[in-house]
Short mmCIF file of C-alpha atoms in Angstrom, two decimals:
data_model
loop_
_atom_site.label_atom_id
_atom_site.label_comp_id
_atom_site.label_asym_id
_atom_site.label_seq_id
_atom_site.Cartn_x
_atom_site.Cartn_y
_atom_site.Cartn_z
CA UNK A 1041 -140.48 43.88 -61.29
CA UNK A 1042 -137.99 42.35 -64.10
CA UNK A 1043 -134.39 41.40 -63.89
CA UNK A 1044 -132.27 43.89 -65.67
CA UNK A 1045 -130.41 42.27 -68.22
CA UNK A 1046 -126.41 42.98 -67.73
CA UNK A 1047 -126.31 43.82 -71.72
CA UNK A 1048 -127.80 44.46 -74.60
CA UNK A 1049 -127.41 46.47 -77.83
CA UNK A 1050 -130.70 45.26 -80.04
CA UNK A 1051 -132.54 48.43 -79.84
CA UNK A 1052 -135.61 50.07 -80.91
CA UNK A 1053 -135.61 54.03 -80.53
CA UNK A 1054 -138.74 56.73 -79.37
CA UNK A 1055 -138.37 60.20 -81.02
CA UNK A 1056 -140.44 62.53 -79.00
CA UNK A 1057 -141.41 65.88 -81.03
CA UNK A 1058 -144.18 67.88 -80.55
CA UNK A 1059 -146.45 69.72 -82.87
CA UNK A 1060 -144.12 72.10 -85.36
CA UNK A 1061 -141.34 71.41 -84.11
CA UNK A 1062 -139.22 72.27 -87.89
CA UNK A 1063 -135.85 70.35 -86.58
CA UNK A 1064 -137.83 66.96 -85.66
CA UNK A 1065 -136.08 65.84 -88.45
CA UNK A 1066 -133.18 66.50 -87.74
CA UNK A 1067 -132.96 65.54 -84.49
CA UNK A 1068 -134.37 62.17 -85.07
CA UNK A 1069 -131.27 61.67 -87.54
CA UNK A 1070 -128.72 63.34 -84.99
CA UNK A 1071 -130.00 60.45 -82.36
CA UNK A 1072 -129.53 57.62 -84.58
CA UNK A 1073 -125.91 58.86 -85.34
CA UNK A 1074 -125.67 58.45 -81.28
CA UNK A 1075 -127.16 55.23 -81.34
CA UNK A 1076 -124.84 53.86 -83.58
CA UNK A 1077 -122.07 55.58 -82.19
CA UNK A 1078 -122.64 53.19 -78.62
CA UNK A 1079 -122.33 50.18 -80.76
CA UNK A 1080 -126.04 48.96 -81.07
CA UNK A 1081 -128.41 47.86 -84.18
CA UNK A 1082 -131.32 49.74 -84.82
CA UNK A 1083 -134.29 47.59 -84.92
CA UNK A 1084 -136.83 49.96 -85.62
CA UNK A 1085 -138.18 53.90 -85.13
CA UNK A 1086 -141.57 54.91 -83.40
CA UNK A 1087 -142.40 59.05 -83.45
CA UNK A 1088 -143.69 60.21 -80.30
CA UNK A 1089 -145.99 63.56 -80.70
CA UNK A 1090 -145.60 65.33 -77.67
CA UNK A 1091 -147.21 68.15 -76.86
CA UNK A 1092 -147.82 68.10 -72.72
CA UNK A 1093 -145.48 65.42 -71.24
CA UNK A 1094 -147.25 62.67 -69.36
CA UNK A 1095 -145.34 62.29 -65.98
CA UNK A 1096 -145.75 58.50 -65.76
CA UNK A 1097 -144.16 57.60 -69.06
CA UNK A 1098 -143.28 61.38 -70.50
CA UNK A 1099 -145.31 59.67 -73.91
CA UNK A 1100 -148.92 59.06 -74.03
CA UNK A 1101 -150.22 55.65 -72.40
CA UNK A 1102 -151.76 54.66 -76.16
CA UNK A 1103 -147.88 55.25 -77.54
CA UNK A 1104 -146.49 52.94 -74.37
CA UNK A 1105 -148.30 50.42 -75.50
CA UNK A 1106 -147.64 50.38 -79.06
CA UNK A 1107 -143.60 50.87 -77.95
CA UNK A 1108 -144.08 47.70 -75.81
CA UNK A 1109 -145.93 45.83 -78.46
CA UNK A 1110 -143.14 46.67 -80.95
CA UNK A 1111 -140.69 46.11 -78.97
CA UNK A 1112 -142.01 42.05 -78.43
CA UNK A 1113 -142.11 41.94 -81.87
CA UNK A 1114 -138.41 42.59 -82.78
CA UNK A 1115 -137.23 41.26 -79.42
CA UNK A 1116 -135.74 44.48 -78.54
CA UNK A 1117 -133.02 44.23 -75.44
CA UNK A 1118 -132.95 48.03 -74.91
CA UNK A 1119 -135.65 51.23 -75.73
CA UNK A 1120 -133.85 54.16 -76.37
CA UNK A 1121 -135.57 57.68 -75.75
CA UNK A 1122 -134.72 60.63 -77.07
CA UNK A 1123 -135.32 62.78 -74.24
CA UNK A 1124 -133.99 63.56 -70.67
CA UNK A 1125 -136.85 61.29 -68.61
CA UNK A 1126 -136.96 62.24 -64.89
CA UNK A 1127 -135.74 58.47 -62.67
CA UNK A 1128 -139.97 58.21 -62.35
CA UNK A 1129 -140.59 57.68 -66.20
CA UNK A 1130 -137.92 55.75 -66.30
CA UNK A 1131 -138.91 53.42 -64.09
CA UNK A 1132 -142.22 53.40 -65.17
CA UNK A 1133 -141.40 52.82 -68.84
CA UNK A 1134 -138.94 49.87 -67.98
CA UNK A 1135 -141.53 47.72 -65.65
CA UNK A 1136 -144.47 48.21 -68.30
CA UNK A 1137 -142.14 47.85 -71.36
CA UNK A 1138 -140.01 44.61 -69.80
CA UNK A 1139 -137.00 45.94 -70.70
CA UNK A 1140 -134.32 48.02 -70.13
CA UNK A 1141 -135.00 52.07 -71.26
CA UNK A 1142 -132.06 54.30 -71.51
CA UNK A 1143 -132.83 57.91 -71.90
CA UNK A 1144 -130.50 61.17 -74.28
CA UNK A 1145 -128.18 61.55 -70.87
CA UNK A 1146 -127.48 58.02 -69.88
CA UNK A 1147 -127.07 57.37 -73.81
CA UNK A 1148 -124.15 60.22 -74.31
CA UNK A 1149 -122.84 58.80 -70.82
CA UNK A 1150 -122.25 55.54 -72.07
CA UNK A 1151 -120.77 56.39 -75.38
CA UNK A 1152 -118.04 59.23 -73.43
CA UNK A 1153 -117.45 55.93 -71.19
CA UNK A 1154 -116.82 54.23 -74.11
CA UNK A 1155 -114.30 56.50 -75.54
CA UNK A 1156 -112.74 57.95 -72.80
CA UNK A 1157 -108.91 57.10 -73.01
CA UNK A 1158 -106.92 59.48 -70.45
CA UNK A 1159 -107.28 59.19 -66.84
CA UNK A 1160 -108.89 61.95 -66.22
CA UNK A 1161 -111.35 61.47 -68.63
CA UNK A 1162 -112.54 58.41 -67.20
CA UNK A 1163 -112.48 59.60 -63.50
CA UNK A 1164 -114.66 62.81 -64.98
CA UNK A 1165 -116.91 60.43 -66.90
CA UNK A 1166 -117.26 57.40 -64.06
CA UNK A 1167 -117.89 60.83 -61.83
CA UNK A 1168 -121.10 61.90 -63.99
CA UNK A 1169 -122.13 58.38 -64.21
CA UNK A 1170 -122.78 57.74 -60.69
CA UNK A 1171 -124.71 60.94 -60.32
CA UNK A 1172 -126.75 60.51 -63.03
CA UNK A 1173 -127.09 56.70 -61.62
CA UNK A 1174 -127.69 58.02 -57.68
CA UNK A 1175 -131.07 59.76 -58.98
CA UNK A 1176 -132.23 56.37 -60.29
CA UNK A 1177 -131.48 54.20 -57.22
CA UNK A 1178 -135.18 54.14 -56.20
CA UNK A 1179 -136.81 50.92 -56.49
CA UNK A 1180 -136.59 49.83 -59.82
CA UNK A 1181 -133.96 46.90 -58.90
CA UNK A 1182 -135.20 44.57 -57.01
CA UNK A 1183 -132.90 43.00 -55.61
CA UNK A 1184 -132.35 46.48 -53.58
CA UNK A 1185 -135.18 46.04 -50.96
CA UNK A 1186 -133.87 43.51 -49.40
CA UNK A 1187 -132.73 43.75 -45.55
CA UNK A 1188 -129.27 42.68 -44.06
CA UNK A 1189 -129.52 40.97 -40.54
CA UNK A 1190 -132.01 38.25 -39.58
CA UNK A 1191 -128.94 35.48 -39.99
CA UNK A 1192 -126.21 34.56 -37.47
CA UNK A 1193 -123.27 36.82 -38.11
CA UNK A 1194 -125.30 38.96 -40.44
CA UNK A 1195 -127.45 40.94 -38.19
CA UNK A 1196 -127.05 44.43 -37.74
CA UNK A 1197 -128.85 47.98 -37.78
CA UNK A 1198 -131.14 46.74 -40.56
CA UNK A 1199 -129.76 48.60 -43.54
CA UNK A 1200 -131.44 48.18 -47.02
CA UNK A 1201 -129.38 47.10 -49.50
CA UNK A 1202 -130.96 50.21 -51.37
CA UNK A 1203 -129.05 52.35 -48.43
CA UNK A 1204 -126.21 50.18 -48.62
CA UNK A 1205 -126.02 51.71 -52.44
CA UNK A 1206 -126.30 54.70 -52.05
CA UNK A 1207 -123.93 54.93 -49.32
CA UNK A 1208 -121.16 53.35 -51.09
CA UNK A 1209 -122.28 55.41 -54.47
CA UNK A 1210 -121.94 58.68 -52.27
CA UNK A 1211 -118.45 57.32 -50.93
CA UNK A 1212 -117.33 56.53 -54.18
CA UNK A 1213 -118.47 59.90 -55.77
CA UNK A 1214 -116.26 61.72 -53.09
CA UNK A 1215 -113.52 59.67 -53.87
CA UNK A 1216 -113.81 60.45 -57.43
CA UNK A 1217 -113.93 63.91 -56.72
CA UNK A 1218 -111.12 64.32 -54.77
CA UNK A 1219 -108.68 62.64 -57.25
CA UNK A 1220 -110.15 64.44 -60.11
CA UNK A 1221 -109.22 67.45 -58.21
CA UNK A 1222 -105.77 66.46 -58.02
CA UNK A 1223 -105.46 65.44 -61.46
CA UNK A 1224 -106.72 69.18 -62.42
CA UNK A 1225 -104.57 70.66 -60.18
CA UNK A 1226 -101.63 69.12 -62.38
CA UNK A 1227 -103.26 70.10 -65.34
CA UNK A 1228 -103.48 73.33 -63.86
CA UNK A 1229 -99.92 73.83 -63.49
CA UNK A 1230 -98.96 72.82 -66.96
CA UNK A 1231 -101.38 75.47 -68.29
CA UNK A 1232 -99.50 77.59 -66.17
CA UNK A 1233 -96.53 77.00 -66.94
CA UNK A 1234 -97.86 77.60 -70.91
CA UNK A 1235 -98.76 81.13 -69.43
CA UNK A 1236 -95.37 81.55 -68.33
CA UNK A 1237 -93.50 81.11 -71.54
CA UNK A 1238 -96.04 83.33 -72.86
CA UNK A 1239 -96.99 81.08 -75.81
CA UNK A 1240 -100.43 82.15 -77.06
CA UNK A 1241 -103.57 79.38 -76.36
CA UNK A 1242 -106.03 78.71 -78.98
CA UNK A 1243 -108.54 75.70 -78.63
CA UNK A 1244 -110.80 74.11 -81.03
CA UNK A 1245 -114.47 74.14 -80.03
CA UNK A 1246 -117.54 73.26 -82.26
CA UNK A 1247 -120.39 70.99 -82.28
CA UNK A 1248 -119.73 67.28 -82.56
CA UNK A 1249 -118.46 65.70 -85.91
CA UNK A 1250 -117.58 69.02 -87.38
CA UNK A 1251 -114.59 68.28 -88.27
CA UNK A 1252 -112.28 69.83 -85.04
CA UNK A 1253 -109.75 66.83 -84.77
CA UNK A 1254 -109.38 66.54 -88.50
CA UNK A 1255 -108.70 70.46 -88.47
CA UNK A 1256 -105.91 69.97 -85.32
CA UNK A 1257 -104.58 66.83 -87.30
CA UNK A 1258 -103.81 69.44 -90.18
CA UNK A 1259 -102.81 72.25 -88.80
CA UNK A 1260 -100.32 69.77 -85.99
CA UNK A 1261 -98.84 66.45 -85.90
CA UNK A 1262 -101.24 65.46 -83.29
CA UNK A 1263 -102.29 62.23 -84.90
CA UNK A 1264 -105.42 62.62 -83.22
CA UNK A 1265 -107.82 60.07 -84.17
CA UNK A 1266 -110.50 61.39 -86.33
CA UNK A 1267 -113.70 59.91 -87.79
CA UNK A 1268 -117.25 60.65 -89.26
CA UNK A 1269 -118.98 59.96 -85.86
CA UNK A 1270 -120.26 61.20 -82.87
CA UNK A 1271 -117.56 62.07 -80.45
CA UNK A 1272 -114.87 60.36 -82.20
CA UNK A 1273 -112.38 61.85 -79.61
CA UNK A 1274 -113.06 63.03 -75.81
CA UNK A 1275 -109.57 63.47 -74.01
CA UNK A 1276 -108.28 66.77 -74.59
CA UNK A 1277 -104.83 66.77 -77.17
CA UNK A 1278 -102.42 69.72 -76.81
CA UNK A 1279 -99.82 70.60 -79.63
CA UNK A 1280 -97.07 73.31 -80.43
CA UNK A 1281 -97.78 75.12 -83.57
CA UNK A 1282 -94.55 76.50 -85.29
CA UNK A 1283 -95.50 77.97 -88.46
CA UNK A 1284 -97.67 80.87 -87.38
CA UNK A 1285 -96.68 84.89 -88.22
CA UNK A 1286 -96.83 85.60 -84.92
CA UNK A 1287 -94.26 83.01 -83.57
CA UNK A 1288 -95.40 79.62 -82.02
CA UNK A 1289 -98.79 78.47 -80.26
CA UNK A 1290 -100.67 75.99 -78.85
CA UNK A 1291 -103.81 74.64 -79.81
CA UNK A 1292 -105.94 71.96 -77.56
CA UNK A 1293 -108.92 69.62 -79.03
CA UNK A 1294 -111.33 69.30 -76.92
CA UNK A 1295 -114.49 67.38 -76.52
CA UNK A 1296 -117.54 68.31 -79.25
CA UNK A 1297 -120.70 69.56 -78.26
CA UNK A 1298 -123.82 68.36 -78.22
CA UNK A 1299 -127.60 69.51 -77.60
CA UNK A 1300 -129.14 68.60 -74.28
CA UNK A 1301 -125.35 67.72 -73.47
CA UNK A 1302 -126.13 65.94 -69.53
CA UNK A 1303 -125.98 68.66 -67.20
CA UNK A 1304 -123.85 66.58 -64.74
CA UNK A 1305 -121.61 65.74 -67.83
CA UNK A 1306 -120.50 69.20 -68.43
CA UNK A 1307 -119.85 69.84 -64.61
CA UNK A 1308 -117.46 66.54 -64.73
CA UNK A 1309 -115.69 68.13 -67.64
CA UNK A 1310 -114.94 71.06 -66.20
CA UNK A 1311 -111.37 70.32 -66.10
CA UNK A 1312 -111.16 69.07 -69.59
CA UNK A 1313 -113.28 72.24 -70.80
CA UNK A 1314 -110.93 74.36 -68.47
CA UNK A 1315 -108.53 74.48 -72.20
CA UNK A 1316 -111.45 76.39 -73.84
CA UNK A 1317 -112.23 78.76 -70.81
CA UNK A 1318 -108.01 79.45 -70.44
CA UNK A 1319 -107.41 80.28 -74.34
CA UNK A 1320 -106.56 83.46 -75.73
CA UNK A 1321 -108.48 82.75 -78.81
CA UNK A 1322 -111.48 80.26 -79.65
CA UNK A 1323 -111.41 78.54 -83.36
CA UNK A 1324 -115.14 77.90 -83.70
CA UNK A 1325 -115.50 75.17 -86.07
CA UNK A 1326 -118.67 75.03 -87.96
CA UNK A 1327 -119.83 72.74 -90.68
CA UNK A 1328 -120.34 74.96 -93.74
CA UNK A 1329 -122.33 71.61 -95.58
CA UNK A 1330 -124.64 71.97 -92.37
CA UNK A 1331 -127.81 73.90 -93.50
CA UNK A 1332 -128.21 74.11 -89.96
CA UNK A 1333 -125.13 74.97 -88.39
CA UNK A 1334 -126.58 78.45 -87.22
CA UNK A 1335 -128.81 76.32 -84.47
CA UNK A 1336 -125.37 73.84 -83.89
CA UNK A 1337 -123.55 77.42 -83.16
CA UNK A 1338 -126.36 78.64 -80.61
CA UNK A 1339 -125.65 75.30 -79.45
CA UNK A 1340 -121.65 75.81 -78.52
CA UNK A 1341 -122.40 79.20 -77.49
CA UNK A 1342 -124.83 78.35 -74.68
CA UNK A 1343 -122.24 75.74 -73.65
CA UNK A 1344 -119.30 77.75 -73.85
CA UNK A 1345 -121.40 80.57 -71.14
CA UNK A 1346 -121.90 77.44 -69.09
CA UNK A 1347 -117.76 76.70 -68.35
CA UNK A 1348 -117.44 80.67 -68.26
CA UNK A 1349 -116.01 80.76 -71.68
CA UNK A 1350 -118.55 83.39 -73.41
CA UNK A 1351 -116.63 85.89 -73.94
CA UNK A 1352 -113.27 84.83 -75.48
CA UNK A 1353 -112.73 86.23 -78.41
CA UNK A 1354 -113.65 84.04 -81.40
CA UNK A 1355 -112.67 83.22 -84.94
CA UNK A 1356 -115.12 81.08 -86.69
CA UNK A 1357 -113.88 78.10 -89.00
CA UNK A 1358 -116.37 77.24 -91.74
CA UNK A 1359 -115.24 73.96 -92.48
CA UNK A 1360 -115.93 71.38 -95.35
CA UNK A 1361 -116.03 73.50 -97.81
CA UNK A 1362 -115.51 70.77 -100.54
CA UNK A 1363 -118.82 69.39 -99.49
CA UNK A 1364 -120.61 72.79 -99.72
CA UNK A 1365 -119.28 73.67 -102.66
CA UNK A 1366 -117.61 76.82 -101.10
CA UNK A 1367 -113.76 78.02 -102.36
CA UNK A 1368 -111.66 79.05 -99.34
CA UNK A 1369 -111.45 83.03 -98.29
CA UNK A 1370 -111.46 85.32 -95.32
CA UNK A 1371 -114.24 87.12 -93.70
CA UNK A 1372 -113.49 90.47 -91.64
CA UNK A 1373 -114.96 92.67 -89.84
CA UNK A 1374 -115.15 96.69 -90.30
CA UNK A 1375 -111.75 97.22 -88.79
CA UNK A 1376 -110.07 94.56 -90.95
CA UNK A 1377 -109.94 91.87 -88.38
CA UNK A 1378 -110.67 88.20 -89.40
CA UNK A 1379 -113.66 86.99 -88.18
CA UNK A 1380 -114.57 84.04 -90.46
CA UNK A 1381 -111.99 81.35 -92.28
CA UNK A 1382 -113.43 78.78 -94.85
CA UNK A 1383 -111.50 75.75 -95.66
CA UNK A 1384 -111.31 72.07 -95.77
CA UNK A 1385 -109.93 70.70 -93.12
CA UNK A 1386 -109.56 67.07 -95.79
CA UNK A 1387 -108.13 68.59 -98.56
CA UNK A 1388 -106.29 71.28 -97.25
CA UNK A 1389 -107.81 73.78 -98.94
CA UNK A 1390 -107.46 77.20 -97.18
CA UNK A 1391 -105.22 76.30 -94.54
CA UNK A 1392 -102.89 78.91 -95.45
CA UNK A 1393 -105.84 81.81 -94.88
CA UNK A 1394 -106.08 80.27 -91.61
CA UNK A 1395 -102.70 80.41 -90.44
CA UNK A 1396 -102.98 83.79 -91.89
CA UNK A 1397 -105.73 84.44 -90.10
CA UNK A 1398 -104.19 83.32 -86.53
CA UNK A 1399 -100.73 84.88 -87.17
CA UNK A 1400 -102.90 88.24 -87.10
CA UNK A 1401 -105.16 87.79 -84.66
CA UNK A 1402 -102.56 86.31 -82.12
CA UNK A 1403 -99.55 88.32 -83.34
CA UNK A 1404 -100.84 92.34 -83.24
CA UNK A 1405 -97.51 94.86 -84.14
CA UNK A 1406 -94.37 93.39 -84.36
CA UNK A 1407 -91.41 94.23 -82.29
CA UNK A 1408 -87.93 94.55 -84.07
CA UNK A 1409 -84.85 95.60 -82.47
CA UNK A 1410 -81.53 93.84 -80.73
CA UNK A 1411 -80.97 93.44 -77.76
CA UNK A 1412 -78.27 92.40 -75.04
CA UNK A 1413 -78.31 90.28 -72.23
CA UNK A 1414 -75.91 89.50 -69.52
CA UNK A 1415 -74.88 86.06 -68.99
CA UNK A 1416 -76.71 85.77 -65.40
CA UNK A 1417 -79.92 85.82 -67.58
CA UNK A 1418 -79.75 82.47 -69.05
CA UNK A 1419 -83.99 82.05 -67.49
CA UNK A 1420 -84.85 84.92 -69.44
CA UNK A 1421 -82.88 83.96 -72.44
CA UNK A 1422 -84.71 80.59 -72.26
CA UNK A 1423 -88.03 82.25 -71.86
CA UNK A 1424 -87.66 84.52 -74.73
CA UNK A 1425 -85.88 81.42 -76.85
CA UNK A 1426 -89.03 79.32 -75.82
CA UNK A 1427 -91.68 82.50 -77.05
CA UNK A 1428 -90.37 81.83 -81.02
CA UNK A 1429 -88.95 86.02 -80.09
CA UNK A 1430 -85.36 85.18 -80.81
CA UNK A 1431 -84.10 84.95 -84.86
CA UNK A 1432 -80.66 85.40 -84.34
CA UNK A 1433 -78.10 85.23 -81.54
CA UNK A 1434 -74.38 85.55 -80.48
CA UNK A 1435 -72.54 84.96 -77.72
CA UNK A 1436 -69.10 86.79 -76.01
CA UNK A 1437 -67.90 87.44 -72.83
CA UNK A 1438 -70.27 89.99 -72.12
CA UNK A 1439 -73.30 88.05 -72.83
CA UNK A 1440 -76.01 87.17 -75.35
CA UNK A 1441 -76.52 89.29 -78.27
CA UNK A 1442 -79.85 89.27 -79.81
CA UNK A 1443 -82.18 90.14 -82.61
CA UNK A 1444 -85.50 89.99 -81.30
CA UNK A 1445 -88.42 89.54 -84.28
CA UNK A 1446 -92.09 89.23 -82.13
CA UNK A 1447 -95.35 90.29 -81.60
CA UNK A 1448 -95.94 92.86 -78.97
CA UNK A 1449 -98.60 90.58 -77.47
CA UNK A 1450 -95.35 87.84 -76.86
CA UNK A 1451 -92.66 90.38 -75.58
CA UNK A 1452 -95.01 92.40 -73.20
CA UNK A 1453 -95.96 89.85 -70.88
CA UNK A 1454 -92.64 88.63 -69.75
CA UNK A 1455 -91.54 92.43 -68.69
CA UNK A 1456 -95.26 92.46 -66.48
CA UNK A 1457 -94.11 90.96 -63.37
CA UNK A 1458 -92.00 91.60 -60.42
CA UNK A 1459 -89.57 89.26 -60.82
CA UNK A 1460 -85.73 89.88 -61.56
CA UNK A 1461 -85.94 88.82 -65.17
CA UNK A 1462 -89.36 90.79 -65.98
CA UNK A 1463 -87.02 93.93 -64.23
CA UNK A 1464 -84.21 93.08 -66.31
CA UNK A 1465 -86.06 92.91 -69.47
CA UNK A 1466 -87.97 96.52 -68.71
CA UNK A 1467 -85.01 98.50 -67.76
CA UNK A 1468 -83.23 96.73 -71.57
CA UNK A 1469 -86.20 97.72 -73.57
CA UNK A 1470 -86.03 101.07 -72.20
CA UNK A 1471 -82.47 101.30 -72.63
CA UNK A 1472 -82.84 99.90 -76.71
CA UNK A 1473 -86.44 102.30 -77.31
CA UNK A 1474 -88.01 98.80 -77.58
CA UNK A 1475 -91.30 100.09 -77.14
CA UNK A 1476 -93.80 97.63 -74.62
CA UNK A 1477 -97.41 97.89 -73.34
#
């Protein structure tokens, strides 16, 4: 067995394909964006035809050896693999290779640990990293088989250091667990708390680098950083939007998507995912440039039914049109509903449609009338002031007078429960023909 070095970032990278395979291309291009994306220098590329998947190395012996011979010859610290490789071929590759192999999960892993800023996206991330890691505790360190005991003061049951491992692993991962629990449980409550003002939830979803932060940096004052990379941005961002039709809104970023995204990765993420799965509305973001983008939006789809989020309703964002040559419109459906907005998220361009666009689809009819409230309803006054449903407002001795200017979709909700204000608020719209649902 070798040492494993602690780091290293010289790499040369295996593309696996097999025979027809039309997006090989493609996908060899997509994993170099990810390679650079961790930081490390790309020494050099070796295909990989794959056609039945060898379970010692998943590539064919004759292709180990020319990987290892290459990867002598450009003193390689670290072979990359574009595949997920069970912790078997993993092992395998590293002790005939002599150095370190990293497969397509532990690769994303490392560049999420990377980025991760907020707290709970480094508890979700260190979470999925010691899973993926407790598969791989078998043997292939070897400084893991040794036994504690034999030495005065040391001797005990015998325990492996291997054991050892994974015990403490296992104690850390329920450690993890619980406080990542309690940091959803907060985020929990400010979502619900969202739901009680009855401000409408839209979140940005799409496949990595399409352009989703640069699209919340125009359409908020997120500041959100935003660059042309793979997952430029991980922790989800939350902003008020203002300037809709329909009265105010609030739009999360959240994480992009990726192929073969690390099962245990999207579990961990649960949480941060939980502001796609809770929106009333979905802006899909698509790169129009992308002659492939129909494959990328397969992609987000079969994530989206993995968090529970398949069945939102969706509006589809065809972004950079400037680089496909595209001038902004609107795309609807039979019944006159938008369905498809395409803009530039860097120039601007179309922005408008898409405010358009969300003011209709968030907004529905609009409810117009005054109405009167007693001074014992300042909550309710708040609530409604907080919903955007309040354009004008005087006050006497006998309360609030207001002019209410909202979408049905914004007044009907607070009137739903069985609280005194929701009581309050049905027995006035009754008493002003303020029609609700």
């Amino acid at each position: 067995m070798f040492d494993r070095q602690k780091k290293g970032d010289r790499a040369l990278l295996v593309l696996p394909h097999s025979r027809g395979e039309g997006d090989a291309v493609r996908r060899g291009e997509e994993f170099a964006e990810l390679v650079k994306s961790a930081g490390a220098e790309i020494l050099g590329v070796i295909p990989a035809r794959v056609e039945a998947p060898n379970p010692r190395f998943y590539i064919g012996t004759g292709k180990t050896d020319e990987v290892a011979e290459m990867a002598r010859a450009v003193e390689a610290d670290v072979v990359l693999v574009d595949h997920l490789l069970t912790p078997v071929q993993e092992r395998n590759l590293e002790k005939h290779l002599g150095v370190r192999v990293v497969d397509r999960a532990g690769l994303i892993l490392d560049i999420f640990a990377q980025r991760a800023r907020s707290h709970e996206g480094k508890l979700e991330v260190e979470l999925a990293q010691l899973k993926h890691i407790a598969t791989r505790l078998v043997r292939g360190w070897t400084h893991l088989d040794a036994q504690r005991g034999g030495a005065i003061g040391n001797r005990g049951p015998g325990e492996t250091q291997l054991e050892t491992d994974r015990r403490l692993l296992g104690e850390r991962v329920k450690q993890l667990t619980r406080r990542l629990e309690k940091v959803q449980t907060q985020r929990g409550q400010q979502r619900r708390a969202r739901l009680r003002n009855t401000v409408p939830r839209v979140a940005l979803v799409g496949y990595t680098n399409a352009g989703k932060s640069t699209l919340f940096n125009a359409l908020t004052t997120g500041g959100v950083y935003a660059a042309d990379q793979l997952f430029a941005t991980l922790d989800p961002t939350v902003r008020k939007v203002d300037d809709l039709s329909c009265g105010p809104a609030v739009i999360a970023d959240t994480v992009g998507f990726i192929r073969d995204l690390p099962h245990d990765l999207v579990a961990a993420f649960r949480g941060t995912l939980a502001e796609a799965r809770d929106a009333d509305l979905l802006l899909h973001v698509c790169d129009a440039a992308d002659e492939d983008r129909e494959r990328l939006r397969q992609v987000v789809d079969g994530v989206l039914e993995e968090i529970d989020a398949g069945d939102l309703p969706q509006l589809q964002v065809m972004n950079k049109i400037d680089l496909a040559g595209s001038e902004p419109h609107i795309v609807r459906d039979g019944e006159g509903r938008p369905t498809q907005v395409w803009l530039s998220a860097a120039t601007g361009a179309g922005l408008a449609l898409l405010r358009e666009a969300l003011g209709e689809l968030l907004g529905g009819e609009r409810l117009q009338s005054a109405l009167s409230l007693p001074l014992s309803a300042g909550r309710l006054h708040a609530r409604l002031k907080a919903a955007g449903a309040i354009v004008g407002e005087r006050i006497d001795e006998d309360g609030w007078h207001l002019d209410i200017d909202a979408p049905r979709s914004v007044i009907a909700p607070l009137s739903g429960g069985l609280d005194a204000d929701a009581v309050l608020l049905r027995d006035l719209l009754e008493r002003t023909a303020l029609p609700v649902e």
